[in-house]
CSV table of C-alpha atoms in Angstrom, one decimal:
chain,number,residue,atom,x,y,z
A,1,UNK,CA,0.0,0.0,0.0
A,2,UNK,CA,0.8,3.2,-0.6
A,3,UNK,CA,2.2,5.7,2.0
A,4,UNK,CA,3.7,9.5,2.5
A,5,UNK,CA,5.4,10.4,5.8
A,6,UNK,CA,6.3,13.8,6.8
A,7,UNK,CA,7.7,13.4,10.0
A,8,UNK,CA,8.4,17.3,10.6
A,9,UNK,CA,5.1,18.2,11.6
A,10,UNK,CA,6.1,22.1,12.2
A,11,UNK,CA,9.3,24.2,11.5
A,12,UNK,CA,9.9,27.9,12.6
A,13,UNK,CA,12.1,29.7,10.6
A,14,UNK,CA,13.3,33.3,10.7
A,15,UNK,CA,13.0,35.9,7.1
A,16,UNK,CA,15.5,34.3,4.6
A,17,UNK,CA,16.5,31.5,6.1
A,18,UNK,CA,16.5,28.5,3.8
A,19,UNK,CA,14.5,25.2,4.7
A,20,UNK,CA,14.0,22.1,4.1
A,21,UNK,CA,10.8,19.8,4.3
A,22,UNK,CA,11.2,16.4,4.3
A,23,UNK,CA,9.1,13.6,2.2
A,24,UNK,CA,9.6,10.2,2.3
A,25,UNK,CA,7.0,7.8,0.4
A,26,UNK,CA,6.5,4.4,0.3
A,27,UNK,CA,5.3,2.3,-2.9
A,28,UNK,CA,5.1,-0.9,-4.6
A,29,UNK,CA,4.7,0.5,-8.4
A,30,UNK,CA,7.9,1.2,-10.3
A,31,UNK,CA,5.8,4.0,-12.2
A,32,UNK,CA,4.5,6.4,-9.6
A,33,UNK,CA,3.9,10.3,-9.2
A,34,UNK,CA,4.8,12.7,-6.4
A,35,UNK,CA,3.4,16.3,-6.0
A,36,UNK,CA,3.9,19.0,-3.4
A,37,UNK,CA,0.5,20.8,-3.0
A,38,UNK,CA,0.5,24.8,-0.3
A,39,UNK,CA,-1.7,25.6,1.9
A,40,UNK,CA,-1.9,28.8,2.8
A,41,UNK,CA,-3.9,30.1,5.5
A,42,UNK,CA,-6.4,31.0,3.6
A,43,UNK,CA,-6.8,27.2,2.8
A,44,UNK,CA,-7.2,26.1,-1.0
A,45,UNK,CA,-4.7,23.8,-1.9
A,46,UNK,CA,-2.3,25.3,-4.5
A,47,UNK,CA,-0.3,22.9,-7.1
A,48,UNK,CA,3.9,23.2,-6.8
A,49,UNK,CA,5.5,20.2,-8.3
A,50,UNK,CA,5.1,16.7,-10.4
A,51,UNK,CA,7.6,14.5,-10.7
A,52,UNK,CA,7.2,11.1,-12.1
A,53,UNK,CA,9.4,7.6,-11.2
A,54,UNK,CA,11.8,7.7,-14.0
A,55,UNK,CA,12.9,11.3,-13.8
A,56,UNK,CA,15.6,12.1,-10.9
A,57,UNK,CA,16.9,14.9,-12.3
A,58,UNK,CA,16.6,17.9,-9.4
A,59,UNK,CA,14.2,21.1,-10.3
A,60,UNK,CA,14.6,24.7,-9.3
A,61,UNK,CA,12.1,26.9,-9.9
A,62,UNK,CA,12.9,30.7,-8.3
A,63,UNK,CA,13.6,30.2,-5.1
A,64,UNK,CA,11.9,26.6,-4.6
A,65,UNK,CA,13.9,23.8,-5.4
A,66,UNK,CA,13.0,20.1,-5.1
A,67,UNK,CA,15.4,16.8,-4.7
A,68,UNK,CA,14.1,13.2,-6.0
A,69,UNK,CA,16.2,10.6,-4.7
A,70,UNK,CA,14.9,6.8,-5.4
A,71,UNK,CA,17.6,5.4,-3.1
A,72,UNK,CA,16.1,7.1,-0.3
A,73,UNK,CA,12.2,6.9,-1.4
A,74,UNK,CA,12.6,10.8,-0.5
A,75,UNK,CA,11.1,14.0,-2.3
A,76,UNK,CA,12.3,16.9,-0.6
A,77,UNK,CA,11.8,20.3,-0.8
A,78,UNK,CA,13.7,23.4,-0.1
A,79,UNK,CA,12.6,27.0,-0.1
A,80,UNK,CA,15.9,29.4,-0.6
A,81,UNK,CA,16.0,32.7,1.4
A,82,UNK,CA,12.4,31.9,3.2
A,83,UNK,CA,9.7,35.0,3.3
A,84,UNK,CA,7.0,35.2,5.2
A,85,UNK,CA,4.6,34.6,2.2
A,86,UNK,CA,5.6,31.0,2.1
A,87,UNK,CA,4.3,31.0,5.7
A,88,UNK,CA,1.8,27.5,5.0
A,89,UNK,CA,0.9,24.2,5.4
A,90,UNK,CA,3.1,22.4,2.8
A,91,UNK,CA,1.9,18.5,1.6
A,92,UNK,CA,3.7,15.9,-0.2
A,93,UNK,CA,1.8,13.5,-2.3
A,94,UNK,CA,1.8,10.2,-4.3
A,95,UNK,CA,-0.6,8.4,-7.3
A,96,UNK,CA,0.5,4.9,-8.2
A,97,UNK,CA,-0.3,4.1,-11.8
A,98,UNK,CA,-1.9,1.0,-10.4
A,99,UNK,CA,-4.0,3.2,-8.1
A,100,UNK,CA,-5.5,5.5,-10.6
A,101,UNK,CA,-5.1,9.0,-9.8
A,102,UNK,CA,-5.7,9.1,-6.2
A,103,UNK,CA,-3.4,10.9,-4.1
A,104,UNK,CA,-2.3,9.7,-1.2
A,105,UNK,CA,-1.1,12.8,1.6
A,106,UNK,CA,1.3,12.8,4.1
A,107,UNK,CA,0.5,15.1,7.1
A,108,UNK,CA,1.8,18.1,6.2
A,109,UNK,CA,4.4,20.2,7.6
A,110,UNK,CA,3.6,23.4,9.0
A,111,UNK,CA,5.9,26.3,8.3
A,112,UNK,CA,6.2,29.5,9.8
A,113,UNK,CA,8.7,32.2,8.4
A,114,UNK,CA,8.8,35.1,11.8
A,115,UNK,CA,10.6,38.6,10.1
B,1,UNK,CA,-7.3,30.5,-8.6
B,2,UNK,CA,-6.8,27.3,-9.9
B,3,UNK,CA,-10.2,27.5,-12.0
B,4,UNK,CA,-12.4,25.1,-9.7
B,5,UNK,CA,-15.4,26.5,-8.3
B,6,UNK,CA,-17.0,25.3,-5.1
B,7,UNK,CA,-20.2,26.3,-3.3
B,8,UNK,CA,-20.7,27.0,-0.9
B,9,UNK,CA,-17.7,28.1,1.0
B,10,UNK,CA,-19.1,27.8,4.8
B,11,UNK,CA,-21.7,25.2,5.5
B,12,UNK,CA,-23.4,25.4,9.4
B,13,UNK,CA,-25.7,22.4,10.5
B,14,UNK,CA,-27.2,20.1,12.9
B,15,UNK,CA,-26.7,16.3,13.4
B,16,UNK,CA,-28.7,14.2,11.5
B,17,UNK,CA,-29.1,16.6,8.8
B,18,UNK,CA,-28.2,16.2,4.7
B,19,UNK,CA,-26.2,18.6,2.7
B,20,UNK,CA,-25.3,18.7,-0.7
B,21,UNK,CA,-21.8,20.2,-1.7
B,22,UNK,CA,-20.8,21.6,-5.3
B,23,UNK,CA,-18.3,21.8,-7.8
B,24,UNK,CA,-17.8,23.1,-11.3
B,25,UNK,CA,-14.2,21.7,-12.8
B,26,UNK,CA,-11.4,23.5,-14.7
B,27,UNK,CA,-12.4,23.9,-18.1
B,28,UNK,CA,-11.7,21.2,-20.2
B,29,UNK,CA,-11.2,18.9,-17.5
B,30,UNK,CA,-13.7,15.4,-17.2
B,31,UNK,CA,-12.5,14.2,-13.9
B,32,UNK,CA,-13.5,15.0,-10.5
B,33,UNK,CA,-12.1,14.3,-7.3
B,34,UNK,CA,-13.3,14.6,-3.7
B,35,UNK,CA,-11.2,15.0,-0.5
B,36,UNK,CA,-11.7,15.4,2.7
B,37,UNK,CA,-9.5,17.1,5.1
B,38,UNK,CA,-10.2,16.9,9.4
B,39,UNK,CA,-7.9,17.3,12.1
B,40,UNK,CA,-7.8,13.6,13.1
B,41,UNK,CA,-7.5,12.0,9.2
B,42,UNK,CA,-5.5,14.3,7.4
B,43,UNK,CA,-6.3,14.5,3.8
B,44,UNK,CA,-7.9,11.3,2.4
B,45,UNK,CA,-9.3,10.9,-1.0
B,46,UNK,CA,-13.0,9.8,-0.8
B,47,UNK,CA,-14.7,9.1,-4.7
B,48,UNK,CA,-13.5,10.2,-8.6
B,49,UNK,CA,-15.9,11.0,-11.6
B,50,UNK,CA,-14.4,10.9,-15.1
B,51,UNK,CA,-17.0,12.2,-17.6
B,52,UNK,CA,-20.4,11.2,-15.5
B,53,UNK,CA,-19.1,7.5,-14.1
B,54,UNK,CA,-17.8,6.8,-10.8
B,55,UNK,CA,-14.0,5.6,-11.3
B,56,UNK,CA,-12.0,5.8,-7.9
B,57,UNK,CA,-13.5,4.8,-4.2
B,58,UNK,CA,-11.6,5.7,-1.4
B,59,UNK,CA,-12.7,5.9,2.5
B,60,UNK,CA,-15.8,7.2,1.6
B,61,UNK,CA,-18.9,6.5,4.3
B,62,UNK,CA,-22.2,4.7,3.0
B,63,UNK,CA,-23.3,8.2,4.1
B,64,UNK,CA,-21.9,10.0,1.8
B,65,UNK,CA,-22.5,9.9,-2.4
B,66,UNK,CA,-21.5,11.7,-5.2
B,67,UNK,CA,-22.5,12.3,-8.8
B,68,UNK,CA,-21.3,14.6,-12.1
B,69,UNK,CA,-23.7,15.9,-14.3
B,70,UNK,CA,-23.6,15.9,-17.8
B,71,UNK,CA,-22.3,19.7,-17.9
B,72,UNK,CA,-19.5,17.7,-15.8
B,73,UNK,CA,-20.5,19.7,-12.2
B,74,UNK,CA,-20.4,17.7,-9.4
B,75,UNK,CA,-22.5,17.4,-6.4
B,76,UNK,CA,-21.0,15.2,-2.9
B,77,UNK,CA,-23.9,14.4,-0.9
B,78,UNK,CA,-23.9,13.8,3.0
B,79,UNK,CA,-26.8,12.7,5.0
B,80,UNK,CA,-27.2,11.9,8.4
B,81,UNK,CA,-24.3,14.1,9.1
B,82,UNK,CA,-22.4,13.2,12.4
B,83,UNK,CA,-20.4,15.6,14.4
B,84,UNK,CA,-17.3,14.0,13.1
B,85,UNK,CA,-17.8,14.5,9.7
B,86,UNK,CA,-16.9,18.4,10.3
B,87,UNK,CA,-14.1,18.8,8.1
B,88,UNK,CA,-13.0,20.9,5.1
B,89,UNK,CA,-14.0,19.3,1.7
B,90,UNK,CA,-12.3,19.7,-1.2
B,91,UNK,CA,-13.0,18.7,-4.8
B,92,UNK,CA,-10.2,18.8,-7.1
B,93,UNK,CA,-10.5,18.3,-11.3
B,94,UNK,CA,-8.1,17.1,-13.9
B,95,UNK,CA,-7.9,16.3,-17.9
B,96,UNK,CA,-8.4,12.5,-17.9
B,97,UNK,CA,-8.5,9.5,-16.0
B,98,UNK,CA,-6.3,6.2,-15.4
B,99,UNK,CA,-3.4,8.1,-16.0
B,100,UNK,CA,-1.1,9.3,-12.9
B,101,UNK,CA,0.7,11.9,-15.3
B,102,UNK,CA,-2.8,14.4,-14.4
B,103,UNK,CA,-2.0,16.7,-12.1
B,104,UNK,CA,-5.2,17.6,-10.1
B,105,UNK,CA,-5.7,21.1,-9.2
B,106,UNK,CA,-7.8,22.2,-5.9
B,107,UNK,CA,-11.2,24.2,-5.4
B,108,UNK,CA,-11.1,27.1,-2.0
B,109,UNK,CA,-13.2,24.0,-0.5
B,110,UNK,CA,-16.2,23.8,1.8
B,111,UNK,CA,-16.4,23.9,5.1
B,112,UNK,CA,-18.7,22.2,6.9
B,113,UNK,CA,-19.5,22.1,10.6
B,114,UNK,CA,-21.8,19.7,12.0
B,115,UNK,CA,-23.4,21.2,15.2
């Protein structure tokens, strides 16, 4: 069965630190997908990140950046020079191709960015 | 704004009663999703439409039913609504079905609270 972990469940951070959120997924499929989803405090859940099985290759998108390792079964993400804006409730997900399209959620990780 | 629509955004009612939740999809999309998000569960995927047919069950409650409309809205029905099932509900669309490559993208959600 499939299964996300976040084990940080909350991380404080001053105004442009950097951070890193941990994501570590367990599946049977060799073809799978992974997503990072923000919550803000306003709530709605705002699309970030795909990544499918076969591609390992690191992303960096402005000041978000996102390492795949298979090795590891870990997806993490790290937000360069942190501001306050990316104060939210971060998710990790997974959809085995086996499983349809459901996503499977970790717990989230809570991050607060104090100036 | 991902380009789902939900209504209503804050649901009050009592125990025992039955609500009906909506969403319009993305344009262009066929599939639906429905998730629920509480304190205790986390997020959990509950039932998928593609184009009018139920595709995907998840830990939905015999309570609870769903159905998409031939304009490709969709409606999440809950009856005999419990305290527990207070929660925030989202409903999320994407372009097809049985492929994990579809990234889903988010309504603002509904909240409900069950008095």
């Amino acid at each position: 069965a499939q299964k996300v972990t976040q084990a940080q469940t909350e991380i404080s951070v001053v105004e442009k630190e950097d951070v890193t959120l941990d994501c570590v997924y367990e599946t049977r499929d060799t073809t799978y997908y992974l997503f990072w989803y923000k919550q803000p405090p306003s709530g709605e859940l705002v699309f970030l990140i795909r990544r499918n099985s076969f591609d390992e290759q690191n992303e960096i998108s402005g000041r978000y950046s996102w390492n795949f390792q298979k090795s590891t079964s870990s997806f993490n993400f790290t937000i360069t020079a942190s501001q306050v804006v990316d104060s939210a409730v971060y998710f990790c997900a997974l959809s085995e191709e086996n499983a349809g399209n459901m996503l499977t959620f970790g717990g989230g990780t809570r991050l607060m960015v104090k100036p | 704004d991902s380009g789902v629509t939900q209504t209503p955004k804050h649901l009050i009612t009592a125990t025992g009663q039955r609500v009906t939740l909506r969403c319009s999809p993305r344009s262009g999309d066929l599939s639906v999703y429905w998730y629920q998000q509480s304190l205790d569960q986390g997020l959990q995927f509950l039932i998928q439409y593609y184009n009018g047919e139920e595709r995907a069950k998840g830990n939905i409650l015999e309570r609870f039913s769903a159905q998409q409309f031939p304009d490709l809205h969709s409606e999440l029905n809950l009856s005999s609504l419990e305290l527990g099932d207070s929660a925030l509900y989202f409903c999320a669309s994407s372009v097809s079905t049985g492929y994990p490559t579809d990234t889903q993208y988010f309504g603002p959600g509904t909240r409900l609270t069950v008095l």
